[in-house]
Short mmCIF file of C-alpha atoms in Angstrom, two decimals:
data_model
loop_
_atom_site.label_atom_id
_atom_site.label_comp_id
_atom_site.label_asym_id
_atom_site.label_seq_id
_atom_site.Cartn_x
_atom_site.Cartn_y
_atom_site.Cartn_z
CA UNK A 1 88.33 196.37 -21.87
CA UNK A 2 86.68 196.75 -18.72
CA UNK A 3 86.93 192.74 -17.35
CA UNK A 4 90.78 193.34 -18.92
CA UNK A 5 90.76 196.64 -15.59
CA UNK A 6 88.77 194.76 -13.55
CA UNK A 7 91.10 191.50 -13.37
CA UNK A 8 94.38 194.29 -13.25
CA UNK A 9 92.44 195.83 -10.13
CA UNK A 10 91.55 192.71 -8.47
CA UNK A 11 95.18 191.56 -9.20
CA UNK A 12 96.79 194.81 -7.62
CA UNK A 13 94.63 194.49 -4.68
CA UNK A 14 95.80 191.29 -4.18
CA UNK A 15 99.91 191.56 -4.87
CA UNK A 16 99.92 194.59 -2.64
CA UNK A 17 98.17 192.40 0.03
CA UNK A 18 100.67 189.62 -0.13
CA UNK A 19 104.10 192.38 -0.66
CA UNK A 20 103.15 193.73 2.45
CA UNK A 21 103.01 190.73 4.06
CA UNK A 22 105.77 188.99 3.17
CA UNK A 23 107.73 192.39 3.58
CA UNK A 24 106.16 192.01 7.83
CA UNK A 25 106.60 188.89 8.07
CA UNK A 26 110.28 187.97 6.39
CA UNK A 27 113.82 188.61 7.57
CA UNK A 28 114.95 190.92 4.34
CA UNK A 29 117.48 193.51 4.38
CA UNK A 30 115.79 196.85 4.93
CA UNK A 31 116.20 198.76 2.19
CA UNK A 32 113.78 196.14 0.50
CA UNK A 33 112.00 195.74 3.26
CA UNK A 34 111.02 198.78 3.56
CA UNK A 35 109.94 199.61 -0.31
CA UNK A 36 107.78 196.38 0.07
CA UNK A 37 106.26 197.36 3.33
CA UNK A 38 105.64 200.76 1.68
CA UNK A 39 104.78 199.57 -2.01
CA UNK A 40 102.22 196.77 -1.23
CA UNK A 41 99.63 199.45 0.30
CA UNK A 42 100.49 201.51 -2.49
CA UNK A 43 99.14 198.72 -4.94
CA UNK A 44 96.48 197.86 -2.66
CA UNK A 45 95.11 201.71 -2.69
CA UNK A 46 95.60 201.50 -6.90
CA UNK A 47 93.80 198.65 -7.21
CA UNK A 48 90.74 200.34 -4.85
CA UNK A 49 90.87 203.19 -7.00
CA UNK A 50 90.79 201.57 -10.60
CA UNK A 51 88.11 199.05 -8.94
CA UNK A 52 86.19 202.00 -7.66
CA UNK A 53 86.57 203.88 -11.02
CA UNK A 54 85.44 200.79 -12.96
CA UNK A 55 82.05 200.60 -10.29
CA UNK A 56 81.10 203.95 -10.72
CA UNK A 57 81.16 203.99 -14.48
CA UNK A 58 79.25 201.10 -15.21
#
């Protein structure tokens, strides 16, 4: 269970990197835009926190 949080951490971490980059670095309308900018640092700070959680416990 925990390598199953682990890989969902690592994995958020790493989707919210590449959302908000693509979001930066694309020509997208902005409504979209502008959820990916916001949502990819949102994943990125999940993915911290279950990481961190995950760390702490064991």
């Amino acid at each position: 269970m925990r390598n199953k949080f682990k890989i969902l951490g690592i994995a958020l971490m790493v989707g919210g990197w590449l959302s908000a980059g693509i979001a930066f670095s694309t020509n997208i309308p902005d409504p979209i835009n502008t959820i990916m900018f916001v949502g990819g640092p949102v994943m990125l700070y999940i993915g911290v926190i279950i990481l961190g959680v995950i760390v702490l416990k064991s």
